Amino acid sequence: MAVYEQFVAFGTDLGGLERLLRLFQATCSLLIAYPLLLATVWPNASSAVQATKTLGLATMRGQLNVSRRFIRLFRFLDTLNSGWTLYLAEEKSIGVWLGIISRTSLGLFGMTETLTLVDLLGIPGLEIFGPVRSKEIDSQSQYLWFGGLAASVLISLIKLNRLNASGPVQDPTKPTASEKDATKEDATKEAPEKAAAEAEKEKQRQQETSAKRAVLIRGLVSDSIDILLPGSAIGLFKITSGQVSAAMFFTTLTTGWAAWDRVGEKLQK
């Protein structure tokens, strides 16, 4: 029942719902890019039927993309605001500056998506920029997406390096060299309760560090693979549409996992 409740909360959460729609969109792209997968889903279908299914999946993929755009309609405001908040910080390290670049770039990218949403609908007479100009704006916005993800990758690397550089603290339950040389009289004076409390505190700290490291690694992997999407759009990476779809599918799972954990933490509070 706990998993069911978390799934319901995940499906009604805007972030979780957007990840679900992205997963469906990536699945459609995979089926279109790899006919063998399509034949696995419809094994007895003729070539004409599979061609019809491909057209239907392409239409569904476009509709899912529009739905995701509506969910992210004003998300760019929060992203830009977080970048501005970082800019107002008194002390700015390299990590802070990278955060400013990342949040600002991603916020501007989201803003371009919102500006071209009406054109994406393709309703005659309601276009704002027109099909040619809107496609050009979307194409140029890929550079913002790429820059934001690249800065995010660097931020994760810096945080991981700092986390690893902090080093593990020695387990209080293990005796040090000085403790081994201590006299029996000094050893008997140590309170067992204090040692147990310190050991529990150190264990908790190590668990928190491991959890932080896992989150950073997951974010690093997601951004490193997600960067293939805008990178291929701007011509920096030469990969096929199927590989782009596979990357999108994988990063949807990893980022959706993060959203799943976030929803679960809310339910526990």
XYZ file of C-alpha atoms in Angstrom:
269
model
C 0.000 0.000 0.000
C 2.920 2.346 0.708
C 4.205 1.911 -2.853
C 0.705 2.517 -4.221
C 0.335 5.721 -2.211
C 3.753 6.901 -3.348
C 2.880 6.163 -6.982
C -0.360 8.133 -6.674
C 1.547 11.043 -5.147
C 4.203 10.727 -7.852
C 1.608 10.747 -10.623
C -0.144 13.815 -9.231
C 3.095 15.694 -8.567
C 3.907 18.029 -11.470
C 7.533 16.950 -11.575
C 6.642 13.275 -11.385
C 3.905 13.599 -14.002
C 6.275 15.385 -16.363
C 8.801 12.570 -15.953
C 6.126 9.970 -16.719
C 5.136 11.792 -19.901
C 8.792 12.079 -20.873
C 9.166 8.329 -20.378
C 6.221 7.693 -22.702
C 7.667 10.137 -25.227
C 11.065 8.440 -25.120
C 9.389 5.049 -25.554
C 7.599 6.289 -28.668
C 10.900 7.583 -30.045
C 12.602 4.245 -29.386
C 9.856 2.299 -31.153
C 10.056 4.642 -34.136
C 13.860 4.542 -34.309
C 14.149 0.759 -34.009
C 11.662 -1.195 -36.166
C 12.682 -4.441 -34.456
C 11.285 -3.123 -31.179
C 8.112 -2.112 -32.980
C 7.839 -5.592 -34.463
C 8.211 -7.040 -30.971
C 5.233 -5.041 -29.733
C 3.122 -5.931 -32.799
C 4.674 -9.208 -33.997
C 1.917 -10.263 -36.391
C 1.356 -6.870 -37.997
C 2.052 -6.388 -41.689
C 4.444 -3.775 -43.035
C 1.554 -1.451 -43.845
C 0.149 -1.785 -40.334
C 3.554 -1.150 -38.779
C 3.951 1.951 -40.935
C 0.587 3.162 -39.663
C 1.659 2.440 -36.094
C 4.839 4.437 -36.667
C 2.848 7.451 -37.840
C 0.561 7.108 -34.843
C 3.510 6.929 -32.453
C 5.022 10.029 -34.054
C 1.759 11.903 -33.512
C 1.548 10.705 -29.923
C 5.150 11.754 -29.324
C 4.340 15.252 -30.515
C 1.266 15.463 -28.290
C 3.252 14.265 -25.286
C 5.873 16.918 -25.981
C 3.190 19.611 -26.025
C 1.724 18.301 -22.762
C 5.136 18.445 -21.111
C 5.597 22.011 -22.359
C 2.366 23.052 -20.633
C 3.509 21.477 -17.364
C 6.789 23.414 -17.598
C 5.022 26.611 -18.698
C 6.285 28.854 -15.870
C 9.037 26.684 -14.431
C 11.634 28.948 -16.030
C 10.677 31.710 -13.577
C 11.741 29.583 -10.613
C 14.934 28.539 -12.399
C 15.887 32.123 -13.223
C 15.048 33.201 -9.679
C 17.368 30.554 -8.230
C 20.151 31.830 -10.483
C 19.496 35.404 -9.365
C 19.571 34.311 -5.723
C 22.998 32.784 -6.270
C 24.165 35.987 -7.951
C 23.162 38.023 -4.895
C 25.404 35.935 -2.640
C 28.215 37.972 -1.090
C 30.916 35.345 -1.572
C 31.065 33.700 -4.975
C 33.244 30.648 -5.466
C 33.745 28.880 -8.781
C 30.885 26.571 -7.847
C 28.558 29.518 -7.254
C 29.454 31.105 -10.588
C 28.850 27.806 -12.343
C 25.508 27.591 -10.561
C 24.606 31.054 -11.829
C 25.534 30.062 -15.380
C 23.662 26.772 -15.153
C 20.440 28.132 -13.665
C 20.385 31.190 -15.927
C 21.021 29.166 -19.080
C 18.407 26.559 -18.205
C 15.959 29.294 -17.224
C 16.408 31.093 -20.539
C 16.017 27.786 -22.351
C 12.740 27.185 -20.541
C 11.615 30.700 -21.417
C 12.178 30.065 -25.130
C 10.104 26.886 -24.832
C 7.275 28.896 -23.308
C 7.514 31.624 -25.951
C 7.231 29.125 -28.806
C 4.510 26.980 -27.218
C 1.665 28.542 -29.212
C 3.586 27.996 -32.445
C 4.211 24.386 -31.427
C 0.453 23.833 -31.237
C 0.232 24.566 -34.952
C -3.130 26.337 -34.772
C -3.657 28.401 -37.946
C -3.993 32.121 -37.323
C -2.576 32.000 -33.793
C 1.120 31.734 -34.583
C 3.366 34.249 -32.859
C 6.676 33.730 -34.636
C 5.623 31.522 -37.512
C 6.897 28.022 -38.304
C 10.266 29.120 -39.681
C 11.165 31.575 -36.924
C 9.892 29.327 -34.112
C 12.024 26.434 -35.366
C 15.011 28.766 -35.508
C 14.395 29.882 -31.917
C 14.103 26.279 -30.751
C 17.298 25.414 -32.594
C 19.261 28.281 -31.053
C 17.887 27.527 -27.583
C 19.680 24.177 -27.677
C 22.910 26.078 -27.004
C 21.399 27.375 -23.751
C 20.342 23.873 -22.768
C 23.800 22.538 -23.568
C 25.534 25.295 -21.587
C 23.284 24.793 -18.580
C 23.886 21.041 -18.496
C 27.641 21.457 -19.013
C 27.843 23.827 -16.047
C 25.730 21.428 -13.983
C 28.150 18.590 -14.762
C 31.075 20.703 -13.553
C 29.188 21.590 -10.365
C 28.582 17.911 -9.603
C 32.255 17.117 -10.183
C 33.337 19.899 -7.815
C 30.907 18.772 -5.115
C 32.010 15.153 -5.453
C 35.649 16.179 -5.217
C 34.983 18.189 -2.061
C 32.955 15.366 -0.557
C 35.700 12.835 -1.239
C 38.392 15.237 -0.041
C 36.713 15.551 3.340
C 37.808 11.968 4.010
C 36.247 9.463 6.345
C 36.529 10.023 10.042
C 38.045 7.153 11.978
C 35.511 4.831 13.531
C 35.454 5.568 17.287
C 34.847 1.885 17.985
C 38.308 1.033 16.658
C 41.203 1.713 19.060
C 43.944 4.104 18.002
C 47.648 3.618 18.649
C 47.547 5.870 21.691
C 44.589 3.981 23.079
C 46.451 0.711 22.728
C 49.324 2.144 24.773
C 47.054 3.547 27.438
C 47.120 1.978 30.856
C 44.324 -0.174 32.156
C 43.468 2.536 34.636
C 42.840 5.080 31.860
C 40.839 2.549 29.879
C 38.514 1.849 32.771
C 37.798 5.555 33.146
C 36.307 5.826 29.652
C 32.557 5.777 29.650
C 31.139 3.002 27.422
C 28.017 5.065 26.816
C 30.042 7.926 25.362
C 31.941 5.618 23.028
C 28.707 4.038 21.843
C 27.149 7.458 21.234
C 30.167 8.602 19.246
C 30.110 5.398 17.220
C 26.430 5.873 16.407
C 27.039 9.500 15.468
C 29.892 8.533 13.153
C 27.800 5.796 11.571
C 25.020 8.282 10.884
C 27.494 10.748 9.390
C 28.873 8.098 7.065
C 25.363 7.156 5.963
C 24.556 10.793 5.215
C 27.798 11.155 3.263
C 27.053 8.022 1.247
C 23.547 9.288 0.503
C 24.898 12.657 -0.660
C 27.485 10.923 -2.840
C 24.826 8.704 -4.426
C 22.643 11.721 -5.232
C 25.582 13.606 -6.754
C 26.643 10.625 -8.859
C 23.097 10.102 -10.081
C 22.817 13.761 -11.046
C 26.226 13.678 -12.720
C 25.321 10.623 -14.789
C 21.948 12.104 -15.745
C 23.390 15.441 -16.867
C 26.343 13.803 -18.644
C 24.008 11.659 -20.738
C 21.284 14.284 -21.111
C 23.833 16.634 -22.650
C 23.853 14.347 -25.691
C 20.385 15.621 -26.630
C 21.250 19.302 -27.166
C 24.776 18.328 -28.210
C 23.443 16.303 -31.128
C 20.972 19.067 -32.027
C 23.756 21.655 -32.378
C 25.977 19.217 -34.253
C 28.569 18.723 -31.536
C 27.906 14.984 -31.216
C 27.334 12.731 -34.200
C 24.829 10.196 -32.901
C 21.736 8.604 -34.379
C 18.152 9.398 -33.464
C 17.908 5.976 -31.846
C 20.860 6.731 -29.590
C 19.311 10.067 -28.663
C 16.064 8.280 -27.808
C 17.932 5.711 -25.710
C 19.746 8.490 -23.842
C 16.447 10.258 -23.229
C 14.862 7.037 -21.968
C 17.741 6.330 -19.573
C 17.953 9.836 -18.118
C 14.188 9.881 -17.676
C 14.549 6.854 -15.424
C 17.387 8.391 -13.391
C 15.772 11.806 -12.981
C 12.406 10.171 -12.380
C 14.040 8.130 -9.640
C 15.119 11.373 -7.970
C 11.564 12.711 -8.211
C 10.267 9.415 -6.803
C 12.576 9.733 -3.786
C 11.537 13.349 -3.272
C 7.854 12.408 -3.243
C 8.576 9.555 -0.843
C 10.338 11.904 1.567
C 7.311 14.217 1.529
C 5.000 11.338 2.410
C 7.180 10.365 5.366
C 6.978 13.841 6.892
